[in-house]
Short mmCIF file of N, CA and C in Angstrom, two decimals:
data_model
loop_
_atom_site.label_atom_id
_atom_site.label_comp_id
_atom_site.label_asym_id
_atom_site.label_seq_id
_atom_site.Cartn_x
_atom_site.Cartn_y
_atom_site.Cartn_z
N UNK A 1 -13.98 12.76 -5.62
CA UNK A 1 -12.75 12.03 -5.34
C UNK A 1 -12.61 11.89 -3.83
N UNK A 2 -12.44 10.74 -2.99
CA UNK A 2 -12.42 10.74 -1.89
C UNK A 2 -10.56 10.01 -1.60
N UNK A 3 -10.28 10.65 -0.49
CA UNK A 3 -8.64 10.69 -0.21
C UNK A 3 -8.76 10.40 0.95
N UNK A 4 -8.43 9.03 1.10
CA UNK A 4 -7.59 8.53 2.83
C UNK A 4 -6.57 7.98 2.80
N UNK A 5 -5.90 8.87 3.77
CA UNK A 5 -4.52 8.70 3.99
C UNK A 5 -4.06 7.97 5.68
N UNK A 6 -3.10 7.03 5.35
CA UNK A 6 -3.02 6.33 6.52
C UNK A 6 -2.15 7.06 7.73
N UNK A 7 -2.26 6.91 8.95
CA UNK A 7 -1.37 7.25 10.05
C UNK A 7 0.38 7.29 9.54
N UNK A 8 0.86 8.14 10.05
CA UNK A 8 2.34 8.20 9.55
C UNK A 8 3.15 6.89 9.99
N UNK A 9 4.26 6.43 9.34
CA UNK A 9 4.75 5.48 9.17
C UNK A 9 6.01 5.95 9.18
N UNK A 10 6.43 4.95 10.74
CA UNK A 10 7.56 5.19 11.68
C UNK A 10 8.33 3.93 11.18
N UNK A 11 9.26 3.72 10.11
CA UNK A 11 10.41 2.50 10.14
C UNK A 11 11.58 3.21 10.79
N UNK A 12 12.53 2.18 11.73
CA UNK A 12 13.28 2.03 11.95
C UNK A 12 14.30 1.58 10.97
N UNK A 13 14.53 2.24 9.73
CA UNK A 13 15.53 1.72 8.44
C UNK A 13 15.61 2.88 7.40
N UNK A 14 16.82 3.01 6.99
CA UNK A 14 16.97 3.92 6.24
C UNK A 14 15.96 3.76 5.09
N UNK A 15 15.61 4.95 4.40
CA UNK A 15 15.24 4.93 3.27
C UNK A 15 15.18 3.98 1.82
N UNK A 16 16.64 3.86 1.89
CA UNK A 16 16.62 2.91 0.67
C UNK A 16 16.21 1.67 1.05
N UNK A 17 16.60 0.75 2.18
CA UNK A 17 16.23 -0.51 2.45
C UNK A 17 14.71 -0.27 2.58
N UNK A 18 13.49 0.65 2.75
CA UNK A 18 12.59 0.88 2.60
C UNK A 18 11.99 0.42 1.40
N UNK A 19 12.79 1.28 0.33
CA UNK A 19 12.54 1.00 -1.08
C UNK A 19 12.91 0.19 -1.75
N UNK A 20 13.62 -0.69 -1.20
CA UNK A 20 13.90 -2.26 -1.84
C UNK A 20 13.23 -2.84 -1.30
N UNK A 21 12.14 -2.94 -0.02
CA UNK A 21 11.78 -3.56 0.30
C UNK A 21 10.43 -3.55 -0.83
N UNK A 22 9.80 -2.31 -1.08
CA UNK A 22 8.80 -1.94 -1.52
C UNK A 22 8.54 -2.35 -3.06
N UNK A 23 9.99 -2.44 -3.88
CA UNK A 23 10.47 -2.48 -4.91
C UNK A 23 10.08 -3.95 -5.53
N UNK A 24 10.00 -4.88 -4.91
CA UNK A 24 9.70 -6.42 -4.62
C UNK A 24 8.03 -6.41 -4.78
N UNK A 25 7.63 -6.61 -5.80
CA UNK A 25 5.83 -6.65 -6.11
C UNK A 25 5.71 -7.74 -4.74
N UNK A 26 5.94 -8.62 -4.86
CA UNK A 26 5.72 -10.15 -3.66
C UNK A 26 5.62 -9.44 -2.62
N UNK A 27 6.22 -8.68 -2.03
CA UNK A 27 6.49 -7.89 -0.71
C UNK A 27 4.96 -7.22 -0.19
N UNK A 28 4.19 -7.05 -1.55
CA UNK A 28 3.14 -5.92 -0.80
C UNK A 28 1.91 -7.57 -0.36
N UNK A 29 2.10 -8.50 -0.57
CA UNK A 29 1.63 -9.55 -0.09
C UNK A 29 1.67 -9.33 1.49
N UNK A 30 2.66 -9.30 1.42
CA UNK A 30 2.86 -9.38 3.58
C UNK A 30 2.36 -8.11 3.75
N UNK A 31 2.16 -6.88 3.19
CA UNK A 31 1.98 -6.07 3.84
C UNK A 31 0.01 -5.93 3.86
N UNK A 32 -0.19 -6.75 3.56
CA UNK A 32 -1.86 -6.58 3.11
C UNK A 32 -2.82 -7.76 4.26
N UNK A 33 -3.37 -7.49 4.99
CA UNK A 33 -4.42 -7.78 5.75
C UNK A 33 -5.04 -9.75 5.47
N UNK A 34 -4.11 -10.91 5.75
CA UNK A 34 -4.49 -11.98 5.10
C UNK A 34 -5.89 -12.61 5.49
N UNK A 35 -6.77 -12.05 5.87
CA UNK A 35 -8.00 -12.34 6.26
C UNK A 35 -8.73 -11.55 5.62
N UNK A 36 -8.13 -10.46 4.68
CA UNK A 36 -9.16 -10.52 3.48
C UNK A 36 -8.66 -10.32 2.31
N UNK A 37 -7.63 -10.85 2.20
CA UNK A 37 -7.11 -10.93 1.08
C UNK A 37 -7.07 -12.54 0.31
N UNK A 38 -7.11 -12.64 -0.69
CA UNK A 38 -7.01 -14.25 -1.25
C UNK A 38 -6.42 -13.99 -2.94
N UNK A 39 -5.72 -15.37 -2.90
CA UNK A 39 -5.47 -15.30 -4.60
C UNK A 39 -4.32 -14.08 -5.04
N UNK A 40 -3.42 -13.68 -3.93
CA UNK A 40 -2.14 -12.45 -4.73
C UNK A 40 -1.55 -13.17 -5.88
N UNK A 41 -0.85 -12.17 -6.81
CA UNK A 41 -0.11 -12.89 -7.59
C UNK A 41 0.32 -11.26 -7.98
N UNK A 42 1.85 -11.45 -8.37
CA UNK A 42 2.83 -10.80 -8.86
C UNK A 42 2.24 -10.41 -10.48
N UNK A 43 2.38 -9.41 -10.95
CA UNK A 43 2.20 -8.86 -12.15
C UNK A 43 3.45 -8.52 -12.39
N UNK A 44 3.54 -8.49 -13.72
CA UNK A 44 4.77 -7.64 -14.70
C UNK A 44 5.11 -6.20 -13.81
N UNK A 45 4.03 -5.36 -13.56
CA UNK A 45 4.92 -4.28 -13.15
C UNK A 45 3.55 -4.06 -12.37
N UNK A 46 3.14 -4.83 -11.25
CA UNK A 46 2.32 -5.07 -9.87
C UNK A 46 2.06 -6.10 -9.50
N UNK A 47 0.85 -5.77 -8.61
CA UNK A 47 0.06 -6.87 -8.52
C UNK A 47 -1.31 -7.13 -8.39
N UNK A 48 -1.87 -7.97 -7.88
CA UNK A 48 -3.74 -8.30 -7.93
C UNK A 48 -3.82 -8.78 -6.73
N UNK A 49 -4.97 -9.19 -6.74
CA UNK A 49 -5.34 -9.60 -5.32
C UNK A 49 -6.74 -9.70 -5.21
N UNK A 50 -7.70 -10.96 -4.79
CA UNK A 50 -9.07 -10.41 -4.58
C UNK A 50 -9.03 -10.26 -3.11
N UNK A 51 -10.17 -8.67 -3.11
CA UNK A 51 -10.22 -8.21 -1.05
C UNK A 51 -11.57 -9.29 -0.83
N UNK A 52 -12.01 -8.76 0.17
CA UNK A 52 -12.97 -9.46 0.76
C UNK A 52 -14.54 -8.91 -0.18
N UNK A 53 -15.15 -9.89 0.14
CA UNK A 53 -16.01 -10.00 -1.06
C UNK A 53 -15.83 -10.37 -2.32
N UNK A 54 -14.56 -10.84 -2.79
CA UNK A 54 -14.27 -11.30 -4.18
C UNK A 54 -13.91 -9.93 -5.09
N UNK A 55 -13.80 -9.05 -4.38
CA UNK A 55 -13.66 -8.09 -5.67
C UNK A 55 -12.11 -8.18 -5.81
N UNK A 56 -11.86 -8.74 -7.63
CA UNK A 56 -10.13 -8.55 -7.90
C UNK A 56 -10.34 -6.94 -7.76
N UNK A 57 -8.95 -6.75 -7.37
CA UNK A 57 -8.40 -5.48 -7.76
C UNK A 57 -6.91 -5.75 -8.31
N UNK A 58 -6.47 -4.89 -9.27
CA UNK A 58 -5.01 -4.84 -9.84
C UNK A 58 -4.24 -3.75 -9.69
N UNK A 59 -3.42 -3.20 -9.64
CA UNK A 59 -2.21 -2.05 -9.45
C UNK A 59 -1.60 -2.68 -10.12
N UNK A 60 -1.09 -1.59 -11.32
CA UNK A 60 0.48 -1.23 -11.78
C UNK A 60 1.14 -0.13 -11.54
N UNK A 61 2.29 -0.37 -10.92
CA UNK A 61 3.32 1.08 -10.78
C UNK A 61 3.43 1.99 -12.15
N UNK A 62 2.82 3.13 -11.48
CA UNK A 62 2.73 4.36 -12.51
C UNK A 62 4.11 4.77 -12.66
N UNK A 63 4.93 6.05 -11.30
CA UNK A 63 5.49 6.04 -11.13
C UNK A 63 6.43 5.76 -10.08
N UNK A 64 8.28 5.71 -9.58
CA UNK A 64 8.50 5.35 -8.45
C UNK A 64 10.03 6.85 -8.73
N UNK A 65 9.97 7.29 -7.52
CA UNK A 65 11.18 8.03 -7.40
C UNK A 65 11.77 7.70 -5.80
N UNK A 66 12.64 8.73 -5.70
CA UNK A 66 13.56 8.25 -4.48
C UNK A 66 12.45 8.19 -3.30
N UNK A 67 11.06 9.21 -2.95
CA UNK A 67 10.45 9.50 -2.38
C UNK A 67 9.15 8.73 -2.34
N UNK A 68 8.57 8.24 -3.57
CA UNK A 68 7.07 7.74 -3.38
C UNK A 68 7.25 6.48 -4.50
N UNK A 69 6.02 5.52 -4.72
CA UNK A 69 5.37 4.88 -5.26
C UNK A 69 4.08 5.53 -5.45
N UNK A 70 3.94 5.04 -6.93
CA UNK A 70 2.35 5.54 -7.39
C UNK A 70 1.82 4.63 -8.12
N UNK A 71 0.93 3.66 -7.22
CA UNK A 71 0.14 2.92 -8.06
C UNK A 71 -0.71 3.18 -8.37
N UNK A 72 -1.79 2.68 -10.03
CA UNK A 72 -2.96 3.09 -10.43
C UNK A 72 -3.39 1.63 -10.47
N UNK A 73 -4.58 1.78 -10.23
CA UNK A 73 -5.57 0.33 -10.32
C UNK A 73 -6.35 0.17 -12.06
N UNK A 74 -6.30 -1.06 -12.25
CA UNK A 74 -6.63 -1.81 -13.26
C UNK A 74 -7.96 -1.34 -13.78
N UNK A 75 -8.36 -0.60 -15.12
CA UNK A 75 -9.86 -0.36 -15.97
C UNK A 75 -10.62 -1.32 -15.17
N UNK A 76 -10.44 -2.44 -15.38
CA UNK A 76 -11.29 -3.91 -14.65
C UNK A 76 -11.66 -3.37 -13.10
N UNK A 77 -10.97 -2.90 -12.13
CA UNK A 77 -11.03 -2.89 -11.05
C UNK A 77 -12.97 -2.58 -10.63
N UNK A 78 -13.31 -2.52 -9.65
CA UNK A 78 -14.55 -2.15 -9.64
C UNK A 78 -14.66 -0.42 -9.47
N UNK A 79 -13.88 0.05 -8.96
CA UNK A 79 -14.06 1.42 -8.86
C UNK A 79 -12.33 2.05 -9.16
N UNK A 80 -12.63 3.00 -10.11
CA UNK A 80 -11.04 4.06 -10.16
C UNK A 80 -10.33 4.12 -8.43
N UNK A 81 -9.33 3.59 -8.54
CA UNK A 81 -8.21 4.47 -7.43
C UNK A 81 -6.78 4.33 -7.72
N UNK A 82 -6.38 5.02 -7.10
CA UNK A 82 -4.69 5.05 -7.04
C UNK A 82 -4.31 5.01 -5.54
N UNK A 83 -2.89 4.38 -5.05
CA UNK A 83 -2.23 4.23 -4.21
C UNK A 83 -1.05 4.80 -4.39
N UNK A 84 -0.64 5.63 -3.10
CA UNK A 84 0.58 6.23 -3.70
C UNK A 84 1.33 5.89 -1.90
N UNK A 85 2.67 5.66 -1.90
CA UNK A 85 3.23 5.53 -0.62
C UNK A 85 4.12 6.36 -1.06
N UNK A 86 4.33 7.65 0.40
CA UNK A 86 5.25 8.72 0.29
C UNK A 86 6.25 8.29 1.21
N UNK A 87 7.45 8.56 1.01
CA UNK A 87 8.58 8.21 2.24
C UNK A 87 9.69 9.43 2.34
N UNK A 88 9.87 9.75 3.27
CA UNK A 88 11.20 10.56 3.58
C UNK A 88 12.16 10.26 4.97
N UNK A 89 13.55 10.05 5.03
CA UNK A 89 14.29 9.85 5.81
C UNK A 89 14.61 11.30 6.69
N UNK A 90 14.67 10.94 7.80
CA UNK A 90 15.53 11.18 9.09
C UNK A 90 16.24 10.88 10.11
N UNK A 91 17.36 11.04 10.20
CA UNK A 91 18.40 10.22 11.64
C UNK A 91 18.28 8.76 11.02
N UNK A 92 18.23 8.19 10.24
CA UNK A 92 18.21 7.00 9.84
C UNK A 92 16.69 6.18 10.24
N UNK A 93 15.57 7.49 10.34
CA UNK A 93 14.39 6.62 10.59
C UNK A 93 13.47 7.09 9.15
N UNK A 94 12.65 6.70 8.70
CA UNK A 94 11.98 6.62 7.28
C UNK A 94 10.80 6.66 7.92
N UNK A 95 10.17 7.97 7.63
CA UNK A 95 8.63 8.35 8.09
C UNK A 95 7.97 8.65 6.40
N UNK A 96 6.91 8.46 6.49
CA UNK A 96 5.58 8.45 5.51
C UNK A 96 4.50 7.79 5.64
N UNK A 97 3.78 7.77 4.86
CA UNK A 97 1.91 7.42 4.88
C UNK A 97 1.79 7.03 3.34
N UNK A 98 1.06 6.50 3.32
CA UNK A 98 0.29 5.84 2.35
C UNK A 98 -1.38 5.80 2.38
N UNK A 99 -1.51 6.60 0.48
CA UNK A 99 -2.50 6.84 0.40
C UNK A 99 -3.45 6.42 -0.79
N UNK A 100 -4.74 6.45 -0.66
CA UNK A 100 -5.19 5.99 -1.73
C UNK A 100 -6.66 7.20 -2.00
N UNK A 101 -6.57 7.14 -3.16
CA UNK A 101 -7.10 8.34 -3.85
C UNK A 101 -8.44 7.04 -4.75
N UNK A 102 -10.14 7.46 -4.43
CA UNK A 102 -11.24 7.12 -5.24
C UNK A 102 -11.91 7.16 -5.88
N UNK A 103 -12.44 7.75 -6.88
CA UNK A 103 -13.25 8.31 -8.15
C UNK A 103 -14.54 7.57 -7.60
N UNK A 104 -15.13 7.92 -6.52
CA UNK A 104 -16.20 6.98 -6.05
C UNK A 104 -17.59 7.88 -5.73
N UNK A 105 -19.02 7.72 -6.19
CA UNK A 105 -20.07 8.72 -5.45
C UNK A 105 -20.30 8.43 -3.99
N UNK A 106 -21.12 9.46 -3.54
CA UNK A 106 -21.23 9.77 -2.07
C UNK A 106 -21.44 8.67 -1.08
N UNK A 107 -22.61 7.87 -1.98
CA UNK A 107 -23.04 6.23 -1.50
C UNK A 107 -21.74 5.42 -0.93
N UNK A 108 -20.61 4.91 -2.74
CA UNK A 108 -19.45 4.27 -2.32
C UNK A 108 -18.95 4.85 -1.19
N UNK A 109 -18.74 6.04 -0.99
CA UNK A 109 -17.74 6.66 -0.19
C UNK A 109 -18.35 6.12 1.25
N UNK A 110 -18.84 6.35 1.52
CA UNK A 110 -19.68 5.77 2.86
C UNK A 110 -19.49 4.14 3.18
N UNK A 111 -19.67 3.42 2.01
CA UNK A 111 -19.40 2.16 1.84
C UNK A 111 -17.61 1.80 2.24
N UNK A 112 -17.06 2.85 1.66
CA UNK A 112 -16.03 2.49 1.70
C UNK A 112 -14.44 2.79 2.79
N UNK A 113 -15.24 4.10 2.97
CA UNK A 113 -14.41 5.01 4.04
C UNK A 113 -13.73 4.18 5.38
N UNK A 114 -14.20 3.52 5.74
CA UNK A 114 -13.71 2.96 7.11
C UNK A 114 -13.00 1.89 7.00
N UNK A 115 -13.82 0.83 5.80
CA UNK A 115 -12.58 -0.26 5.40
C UNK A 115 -11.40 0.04 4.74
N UNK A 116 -11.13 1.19 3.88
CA UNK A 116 -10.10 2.10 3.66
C UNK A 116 -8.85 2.25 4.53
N UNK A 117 -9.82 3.04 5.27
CA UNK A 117 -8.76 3.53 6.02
C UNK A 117 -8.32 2.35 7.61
N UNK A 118 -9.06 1.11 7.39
CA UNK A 118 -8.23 0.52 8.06
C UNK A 118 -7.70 -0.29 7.68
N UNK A 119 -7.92 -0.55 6.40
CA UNK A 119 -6.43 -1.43 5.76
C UNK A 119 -5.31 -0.38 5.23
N UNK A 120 -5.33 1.03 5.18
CA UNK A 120 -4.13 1.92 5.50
C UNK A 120 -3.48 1.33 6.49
N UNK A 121 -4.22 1.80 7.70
CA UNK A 121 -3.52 1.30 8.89
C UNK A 121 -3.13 -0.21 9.03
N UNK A 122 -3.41 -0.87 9.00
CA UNK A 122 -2.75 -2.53 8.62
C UNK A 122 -1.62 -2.18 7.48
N UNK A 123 -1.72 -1.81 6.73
CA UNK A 123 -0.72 -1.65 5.64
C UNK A 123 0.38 -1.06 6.40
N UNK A 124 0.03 -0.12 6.94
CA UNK A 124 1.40 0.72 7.96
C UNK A 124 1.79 -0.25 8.75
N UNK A 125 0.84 -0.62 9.94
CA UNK A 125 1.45 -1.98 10.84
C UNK A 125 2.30 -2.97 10.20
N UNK A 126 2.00 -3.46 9.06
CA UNK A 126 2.76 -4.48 8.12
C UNK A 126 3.46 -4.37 7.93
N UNK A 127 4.03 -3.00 7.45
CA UNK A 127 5.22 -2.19 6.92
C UNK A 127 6.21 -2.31 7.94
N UNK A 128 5.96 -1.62 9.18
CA UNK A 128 7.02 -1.54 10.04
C UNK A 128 7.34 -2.99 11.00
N UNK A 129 6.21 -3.50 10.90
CA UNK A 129 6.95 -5.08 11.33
C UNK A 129 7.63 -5.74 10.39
N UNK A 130 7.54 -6.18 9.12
CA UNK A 130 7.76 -6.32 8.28
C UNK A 130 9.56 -6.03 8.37
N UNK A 131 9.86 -4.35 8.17
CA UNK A 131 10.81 -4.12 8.02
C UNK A 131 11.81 -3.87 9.50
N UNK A 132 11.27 -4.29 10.71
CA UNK A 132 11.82 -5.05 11.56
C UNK A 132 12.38 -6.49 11.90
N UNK A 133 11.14 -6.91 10.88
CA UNK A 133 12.10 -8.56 10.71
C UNK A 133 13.19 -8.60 9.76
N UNK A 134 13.11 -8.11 8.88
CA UNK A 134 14.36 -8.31 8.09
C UNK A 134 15.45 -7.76 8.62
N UNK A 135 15.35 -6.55 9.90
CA UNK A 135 16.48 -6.27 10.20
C UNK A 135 17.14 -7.06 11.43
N UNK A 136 16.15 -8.16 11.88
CA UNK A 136 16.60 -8.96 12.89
C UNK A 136 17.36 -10.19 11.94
N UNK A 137 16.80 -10.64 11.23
CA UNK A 137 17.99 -11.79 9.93
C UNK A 137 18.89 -10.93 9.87
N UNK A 138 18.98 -9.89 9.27
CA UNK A 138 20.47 -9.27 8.66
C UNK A 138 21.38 -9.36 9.69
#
């Protein structure tokens, strides 16, 4: 099982507006890297997306509490993973990371480790710009 977890994730927004933001399947669109992403579309309870190279991948929300999201990826997918985004508030700032968990051998892992973990980090960047613009409309 290989586990990368992204740089901590500094919003400027309380918690809940976090989780409404997150709550919105459409939403993880903006937060995803559009130069290798193609083809999103909203699912019943996720979404899809092919990354670069054409591989679809799917997530459906496993579970969601006040604190995390836990997505699991689609039988279809090419390799087992889960995504889980943890969040906790302070002073009205919302710190967490987001992670994704691989059922992958030593080979994938190598293959995969670095593009991983830098669409974590894009995912975080996304996040907190993201939830800076909406607080400049409001």
């Amino acid at each position: 099982m290989v586990r990368i977890q992204s740089p901590v994730l500094n919003v400027h927004a309380s918690q809940d507006k976090v989780q409404r933001f997150l709550s919105t399947f459409a939403n993880y669109e903006l937060l995803l890297p559009k130069e290798q992403v193609s083809d999103f579309q909203c699912l019943e309870n996720g979404f899809s997306f092919k990354a670069a190279g054409n591989f679809l991948l799917a997530l459906s929300l496993e579970s969601h509490t006040d604190h995390s999201f836990h997505f699991k990826g689609s039988p279809q997918n090419p390799f087992p993973f889960e995504l889980t985004i943890q969040l906790q508030e302070a002073q009205g700032i919302t710190n967490g990371s987001i992670e994704i968990k691989a059922d992958v051998n030593m080979m994938m892992k190598m293959l995969l480790e670095k593009p991983l973990q830098k669409l974590l980090q894009q995912m975080t960047n996304n996040l907190e710009q993201q939830l800076q613009l909406l607080d400049v409309k409001e």
